[in-house]
């Protein structure tokens, strides 16, 4: 049996138990996470401690009426409480709903409602977003648990564990099998509300395979995936994959800064690092001195294409060349310039890699569902029957959106990205064939932002595009049609930017707002964002 078959048999078993696979089978004294604060103080979380505390939290969830299959959300940063909460959720057999901490109340409420969340666990600094208001219902269907601070009238994370202090609840962890949902993660597109992606237990086979082949995380590595666990790359490969493989990961309980990142590298001896290109670009652009002796064994990037200056800089500064990896929320990482000896090759310039073990990828013609010749630009697709690690079968309650992802015969999964494949199987990213914006590695659906902008009394219509940015890859810019009596001024621009920050997400506001008489549209009335992108390029 080869390695992919072993992983599929383990995680796809009808008897698969998430808590056993992610925690209980590992040595009790082995370290799962090192949590580092901004002052560089740290604590190690062992599997033994996580087993004890997550069992207590699972019992507390049961006391709150959470049953297997119910949804429990987290609005939390990287912390010991997050690790305990997640394992408690999965031990109970509940479904985790990640909420990005930059989300505003309206974006949070939409996800809580769509997932029928029963309990929300929030950091003390985030709990105000859950208060009843214009964007948050007064009659809430969920209970709120507050971690790491004053709770007011809400439940306390620590207090929920107190009845079980000194013991580990005896209730057996839920064993619901490989098909059971583990996570529901929402992803945005170009139209409509965000779509729920159900992630089953069997997806752990894919996540661990990438940790082994793509990232090559070894037992003696000091591994640090710096991505936020509110998004797929941070959750899949900063939490789930390390737990599944029994490999330690660093959780930095502080905001990003180049200076702090260098200090973590130096103090903790990081050898294997994964982050979005924005992080590497920020380190390169920073005036903070690079500590002596920084030498990474592996450096990996995901979320958007790497640029040549980053790879050249990393080779000089980090002691290794950062490698590009490609994937999506719907399937995880599938194409990579992998680090493991079994897949490691010399990286051609501009390559995002080859299909990883367990996946078969192709570039299809634009006008027919057949592989294109080498070097021909087309649609990047995954072969469903030839990709045993494929776990995505469709979005929750969105059959039309699911149908858009697969060819009519079910043979191909369409990523929505365009690229080429050379004669040696190396892929190069060209562009997205939809309008999703990728900023600092985060995918942002223009519809989410446009829906907020049109709430302003002065706005008739709005369209949002991605514009090139040296640091973030892309930033959002908005084209806005105003009512005839509205004034086009800087004050209105600031109002619209603030509206997006407060109604959708703090990171996703338009950096520029262009007032326009009318939006370009098709005869059927669909906004042509590509026309706006061309106009923006011509104006540079």
PDB file of N, CA and C in Angstrom, residues 146-201:
ATOM      1  N   UNK A 146     -16.996  33.454  26.081  1.00  0.00           N
ATOM      2  CA  UNK A 146     -15.925  34.441  25.967  1.00  0.00           C
ATOM      3  C   UNK A 146     -14.626  33.873  26.535  1.00  0.00           C
ATOM      4  N   UNK A 147     -13.556  33.994  25.759  1.00  0.00           N
ATOM      5  CA  UNK A 147     -12.245  33.489  26.171  1.00  0.00           C
ATOM      6  C   UNK A 147     -11.284  34.650  26.406  1.00  0.00           C
ATOM      7  N   UNK A 148     -10.518  34.561  27.496  1.00  0.00           N
ATOM      8  CA  UNK A 148      -9.395  35.461  27.698  1.00  0.00           C
ATOM      9  C   UNK A 148      -9.711  36.841  28.196  1.00  0.00           C
ATOM     10  N   UNK A 149     -10.782  37.020  28.958  1.00  0.00           N
ATOM     11  CA  UNK A 149     -11.062  38.354  29.479  1.00  0.00           C
ATOM     12  C   UNK A 149     -12.401  38.423  30.171  1.00  0.00           C
ATOM     13  N   UNK A 150     -12.835  39.654  30.462  1.00  0.00           N
ATOM     14  CA  UNK A 150     -14.117  39.860  31.131  1.00  0.00           C
ATOM     15  C   UNK A 150     -15.256  39.408  30.236  1.00  0.00           C
ATOM     16  N   UNK A 151     -16.256  38.782  30.855  1.00  0.00           N
ATOM     17  CA  UNK A 151     -17.346  38.200  30.077  1.00  0.00           C
ATOM     18  C   UNK A 151     -18.642  38.984  30.126  1.00  0.00           C
ATOM     19  N   UNK A 152     -18.826  39.846  31.128  1.00  0.00           N
ATOM     20  CA  UNK A 152     -20.107  40.527  31.264  1.00  0.00           C
ATOM     21  C   UNK A 152     -21.197  39.510  31.532  1.00  0.00           C
ATOM     22  N   UNK A 153     -22.234  39.544  30.709  1.00  0.00           N
ATOM     23  CA  UNK A 153     -23.355  38.609  30.888  1.00  0.00           C
ATOM     24  C   UNK A 153     -23.157  37.301  30.129  1.00  0.00           C
ATOM     25  N   UNK A 154     -22.044  37.170  29.402  1.00  0.00           N
ATOM     26  CA  UNK A 154     -21.829  35.972  28.596  1.00  0.00           C
ATOM     27  C   UNK A 154     -21.144  34.882  29.407  1.00  0.00           C
ATOM     28  N   UNK A 155     -21.135  33.681  28.829  1.00  0.00           N
ATOM     29  CA  UNK A 155     -20.489  32.546  29.470  1.00  0.00           C
ATOM     30  C   UNK A 155     -18.968  32.701  29.402  1.00  0.00           C
ATOM     31  N   UNK A 156     -18.265  32.213  30.400  1.00  0.00           N
ATOM     32  CA  UNK A 156     -16.804  32.276  30.454  1.00  0.00           C
ATOM     33  C   UNK A 156     -16.207  30.950  30.023  1.00  0.00           C
ATOM     34  N   UNK A 157     -15.214  31.018  29.139  1.00  0.00           N
ATOM     35  CA  UNK A 157     -14.506  29.820  28.680  1.00  0.00           C
ATOM     36  C   UNK A 157     -13.912  29.071  29.874  1.00  0.00           C
ATOM     37  N   UNK A 158     -13.197  29.779  30.740  1.00  0.00           N
ATOM     38  CA  UNK A 158     -12.564  29.142  31.900  1.00  0.00           C
ATOM     39  C   UNK A 158     -13.593  28.580  32.866  1.00  0.00           C
ATOM     40  N   UNK A 159     -14.682  29.316  33.074  1.00  0.00           N
ATOM     41  CA  UNK A 159     -15.694  28.861  34.019  1.00  0.00           C
ATOM     42  C   UNK A 159     -16.379  27.584  33.537  1.00  0.00           C
ATOM     43  N   UNK A 160     -16.505  27.433  32.228  1.00  0.00           N
ATOM     44  CA  UNK A 160     -17.123  26.216  31.700  1.00  0.00           C
ATOM     45  C   UNK A 160     -16.284  24.979  32.002  1.00  0.00           C
ATOM     46  N   UNK A 161     -14.965  25.161  32.138  1.00  0.00           N
ATOM     47  CA  UNK A 161     -14.091  24.019  32.404  1.00  0.00           C
ATOM     48  C   UNK A 161     -13.997  23.685  33.889  1.00  0.00           C
ATOM     49  N   UNK A 162     -14.358  24.625  34.761  1.00  0.00           N
ATOM     50  CA  UNK A 162     -14.158  24.453  36.205  1.00  0.00           C
ATOM     51  C   UNK A 162     -14.828  23.213  36.789  1.00  0.00           C
ATOM     52  N   UNK A 163     -16.057  22.871  36.389  1.00  0.00           N
ATOM     53  CA  UNK A 163     -16.675  21.667  36.986  1.00  0.00           C
ATOM     54  C   UNK A 163     -15.878  20.388  36.743  1.00  0.00           C
ATOM     55  N   UNK A 164     -14.961  20.410  35.775  1.00  0.00           N
ATOM     56  CA  UNK A 164     -14.224  19.198  35.422  1.00  0.00           C
ATOM     57  C   UNK A 164     -12.762  19.273  35.841  1.00  0.00           C
ATOM     58  N   UNK A 165     -12.401  20.304  36.629  1.00  0.00           N
ATOM     59  CA  UNK A 165     -11.024  20.458  37.076  1.00  0.00           C
ATOM     60  C   UNK A 165     -10.575  19.229  37.859  1.00  0.00           C
ATOM     61  N   UNK A 166      -9.402  18.727  37.532  1.00  0.00           N
ATOM     62  CA  UNK A 166      -8.864  17.578  38.246  1.00  0.00           C
ATOM     63  C   UNK A 166      -9.282  16.248  37.678  1.00  0.00           C
ATOM     64  N   UNK A 167     -10.064  16.275  36.615  1.00  0.00           N
ATOM     65  CA  UNK A 167     -10.482  15.005  36.023  1.00  0.00           C
ATOM     66  C   UNK A 167     -10.622  15.175  34.516  1.00  0.00           C
ATOM     67  N   UNK A 168     -10.658  14.069  33.838  1.00  0.00           N
ATOM     68  CA  UNK A 168     -10.933  14.069  32.410  1.00  0.00           C
ATOM     69  C   UNK A 168     -12.265  13.372  32.206  1.00  0.00           C
ATOM     70  N   UNK A 169     -13.268  14.059  31.684  1.00  0.00           N
ATOM     71  CA  UNK A 169     -14.582  13.433  31.496  1.00  0.00           C
ATOM     72  C   UNK A 169     -14.468  12.108  30.757  1.00  0.00           C
ATOM     73  N   UNK A 170     -15.257  11.172  31.186  1.00  0.00           N
ATOM     74  CA  UNK A 170     -15.128   9.807  30.682  1.00  0.00           C
ATOM     75  C   UNK A 170     -15.858   9.571  29.363  1.00  0.00           C
ATOM     76  N   UNK A 171     -16.669  10.514  28.945  1.00  0.00           N
ATOM     77  CA  UNK A 171     -17.441  10.312  27.724  1.00  0.00           C
ATOM     78  C   UNK A 171     -16.522  10.047  26.536  1.00  0.00           C
ATOM     79  N   UNK A 172     -16.857   9.045  25.733  1.00  0.00           N
ATOM     80  CA  UNK A 172     -16.019   8.680  24.595  1.00  0.00           C
ATOM     81  C   UNK A 172     -16.117   9.724  23.504  1.00  0.00           C
ATOM     82  N   UNK A 173     -15.014  10.018  22.868  1.00  0.00           N
ATOM     83  CA  UNK A 173     -15.015  10.968  21.758  1.00  0.00           C
ATOM     84  C   UNK A 173     -15.872  10.425  20.618  1.00  0.00           C
ATOM     85  N   UNK A 174     -16.574  11.328  19.945  1.00  0.00           N
ATOM     86  CA  UNK A 174     -17.452  10.922  18.849  1.00  0.00           C
ATOM     87  C   UNK A 174     -16.635  10.329  17.706  1.00  0.00           C
ATOM     88  N   UNK A 175     -17.030   9.156  17.250  1.00  0.00           N
ATOM     89  CA  UNK A 175     -16.399   8.505  16.098  1.00  0.00           C
ATOM     90  C   UNK A 175     -17.448   8.423  15.002  1.00  0.00           C
ATOM     91  N   UNK A 176     -17.465   9.400  14.124  1.00  0.00           N
ATOM     92  CA  UNK A 176     -18.536   9.545  13.145  1.00  0.00           C
ATOM     93  C   UNK A 176     -18.137   9.112  11.743  1.00  0.00           C
ATOM     94  N   UNK A 177     -16.863   8.704  11.567  1.00  0.00           N
ATOM     95  CA  UNK A 177     -16.427   8.205  10.269  1.00  0.00           C
ATOM     96  C   UNK A 177     -15.871   9.282   9.356  1.00  0.00           C
ATOM     97  N   UNK A 178     -15.225   8.827   8.300  1.00  0.00           N
ATOM     98  CA  UNK A 178     -14.517   9.722   7.399  1.00  0.00           C
ATOM     99  C   UNK A 178     -15.393  10.669   6.611  1.00  0.00           C
ATOM    100  N   UNK A 179     -16.646  10.319   6.424  1.00  0.00           N
ATOM    101  CA  UNK A 179     -17.537  11.180   5.647  1.00  0.00           C
ATOM    102  C   UNK A 179     -18.157  12.283   6.498  1.00  0.00           C
ATOM    103  N   UNK A 180     -18.030  12.209   7.804  1.00  0.00           N
ATOM    104  CA  UNK A 180     -18.661  13.183   8.692  1.00  0.00           C
ATOM    105  C   UNK A 180     -18.021  14.558   8.515  1.00  0.00           C
ATOM    106  N   UNK A 181     -18.822  15.621   8.549  1.00  0.00           N
ATOM    107  CA  UNK A 181     -18.254  16.967   8.414  1.00  0.00           C
ATOM    108  C   UNK A 181     -17.459  17.373   9.646  1.00  0.00           C
ATOM    109  N   UNK A 182     -16.309  17.979   9.407  1.00  0.00           N
ATOM    110  CA  UNK A 182     -15.403  18.426  10.461  1.00  0.00           C
ATOM    111  C   UNK A 182     -15.430  19.951  10.580  1.00  0.00           C
ATOM    112  N   UNK A 183     -15.508  20.613   9.431  1.00  0.00           N
ATOM    113  CA  UNK A 183     -15.442  22.072   9.338  1.00  0.00           C
ATOM    114  C   UNK A 183     -16.441  22.526   8.290  1.00  0.00           C
ATOM    115  N   UNK A 184     -17.007  23.708   8.492  1.00  0.00           N
ATOM    116  CA  UNK A 184     -17.731  24.390   7.420  1.00  0.00           C
ATOM    117  C   UNK A 184     -17.095  25.761   7.256  1.00  0.00           C
ATOM    118  N   UNK A 185     -16.436  25.944   6.114  1.00  0.00           N
ATOM    119  CA  UNK A 185     -15.690  27.168   5.849  1.00  0.00           C
ATOM    120  C   UNK A 185     -16.347  27.879   4.671  1.00  0.00           C
ATOM    121  N   UNK A 186     -16.604  29.168   4.826  1.00  0.00           N
ATOM    122  CA  UNK A 186     -17.312  29.908   3.789  1.00  0.00           C
ATOM    123  C   UNK A 186     -16.322  30.589   2.855  1.00  0.00           C
ATOM    124  N   UNK A 187     -16.590  30.470   1.559  1.00  0.00           N
ATOM    125  CA  UNK A 187     -15.727  31.078   0.555  1.00  0.00           C
ATOM    126  C   UNK A 187     -16.561  31.996  -0.315  1.00  0.00           C
ATOM    127  N   UNK A 188     -15.981  33.115  -0.716  1.00  0.00           N
ATOM    128  CA  UNK A 188     -16.710  34.123  -1.482  1.00  0.00           C
ATOM    129  C   UNK A 188     -16.473  33.953  -2.962  1.00  0.00           C
ATOM    130  N   UNK A 189     -17.435  34.409  -3.738  1.00  0.00           N
ATOM    131  CA  UNK A 189     -17.322  34.406  -5.188  1.00  0.00           C
ATOM    132  C   UNK A 189     -17.672  35.763  -5.747  1.00  0.00           C
ATOM    133  N   UNK A 190     -18.095  35.779  -7.000  1.00  0.00           N
ATOM    134  CA  UNK A 190     -18.370  37.047  -7.674  1.00  0.00           C
ATOM    135  C   UNK A 190     -19.814  37.492  -7.518  1.00  0.00           C
ATOM    136  N   UNK A 191     -20.705  36.570  -7.220  1.00  0.00           N
ATOM    137  CA  UNK A 191     -22.121  36.914  -7.045  1.00  0.00           C
ATOM    138  C   UNK A 191     -22.676  36.135  -5.872  1.00  0.00           C
ATOM    139  N   UNK A 192     -23.720  36.678  -5.254  1.00  0.00           N
ATOM    140  CA  UNK A 192     -24.412  35.964  -4.186  1.00  0.00           C
ATOM    141  C   UNK A 192     -23.632  35.944  -2.891  1.00  0.00           C
ATOM    142  N   UNK A 193     -24.255  35.360  -1.884  1.00  0.00           N
ATOM    143  CA  UNK A 193     -23.634  35.289  -0.565  1.00  0.00           C
ATOM    144  C   UNK A 193     -22.532  34.242  -0.555  1.00  0.00           C
ATOM    145  N   UNK A 194     -21.607  34.324   0.412  1.00  0.00           N
ATOM    146  CA  UNK A 194     -20.555  33.308   0.510  1.00  0.00           C
ATOM    147  C   UNK A 194     -21.128  31.901   0.595  1.00  0.00           C
ATOM    148  N   UNK A 195     -20.402  30.942   0.042  1.00  0.00           N
ATOM    149  CA  UNK A 195     -20.862  29.562  -0.043  1.00  0.00           C
ATOM    150  C   UNK A 195     -20.181  28.711   1.021  1.00  0.00           C
ATOM    151  N   UNK A 196     -20.952  27.827   1.644  1.00  0.00           N
ATOM    152  CA  UNK A 196     -20.416  26.951   2.669  1.00  0.00           C
ATOM    153  C   UNK A 196     -19.727  25.743   2.071  1.00  0.00           C
ATOM    154  N   UNK A 197     -18.455  25.560   2.441  1.00  0.00           N
ATOM    155  CA  UNK A 197     -17.684  24.393   1.992  1.00  0.00           C
ATOM    156  C   UNK A 197     -17.620  23.393   3.138  1.00  0.00           C
ATOM    157  N   UNK A 198     -18.308  22.257   3.041  1.00  0.00           N
ATOM    158  CA  UNK A 198     -18.211  21.241   4.096  1.00  0.00           C
ATOM    159  C   UNK A 198     -16.927  20.435   3.946  1.00  0.00           C
ATOM    160  N   UNK A 199     -16.128  20.411   5.001  1.00  0.00           N
ATOM    161  CA  UNK A 199     -14.842  19.716   4.992  1.00  0.00           C
ATOM    162  C   UNK A 199     -14.981  18.453   5.837  1.00  0.00           C
ATOM    163  N   UNK A 200     -14.924  17.267   5.236  1.00  0.00           N
ATOM    164  CA  UNK A 200     -15.112  16.029   5.999  1.00  0.00           C
ATOM    165  C   UNK A 200     -13.830  15.572   6.680  1.00  0.00           C
ATOM    166  N   UNK A 201     -13.969  14.635   7.592  1.00  0.00           N
ATOM    167  CA  UNK A 201     -12.825  14.062   8.288  1.00  0.00           C
ATOM    168  C   UNK A 201     -11.824  13.481   7.295  1.00  0.00           C
TER     169      UNK A 201
END
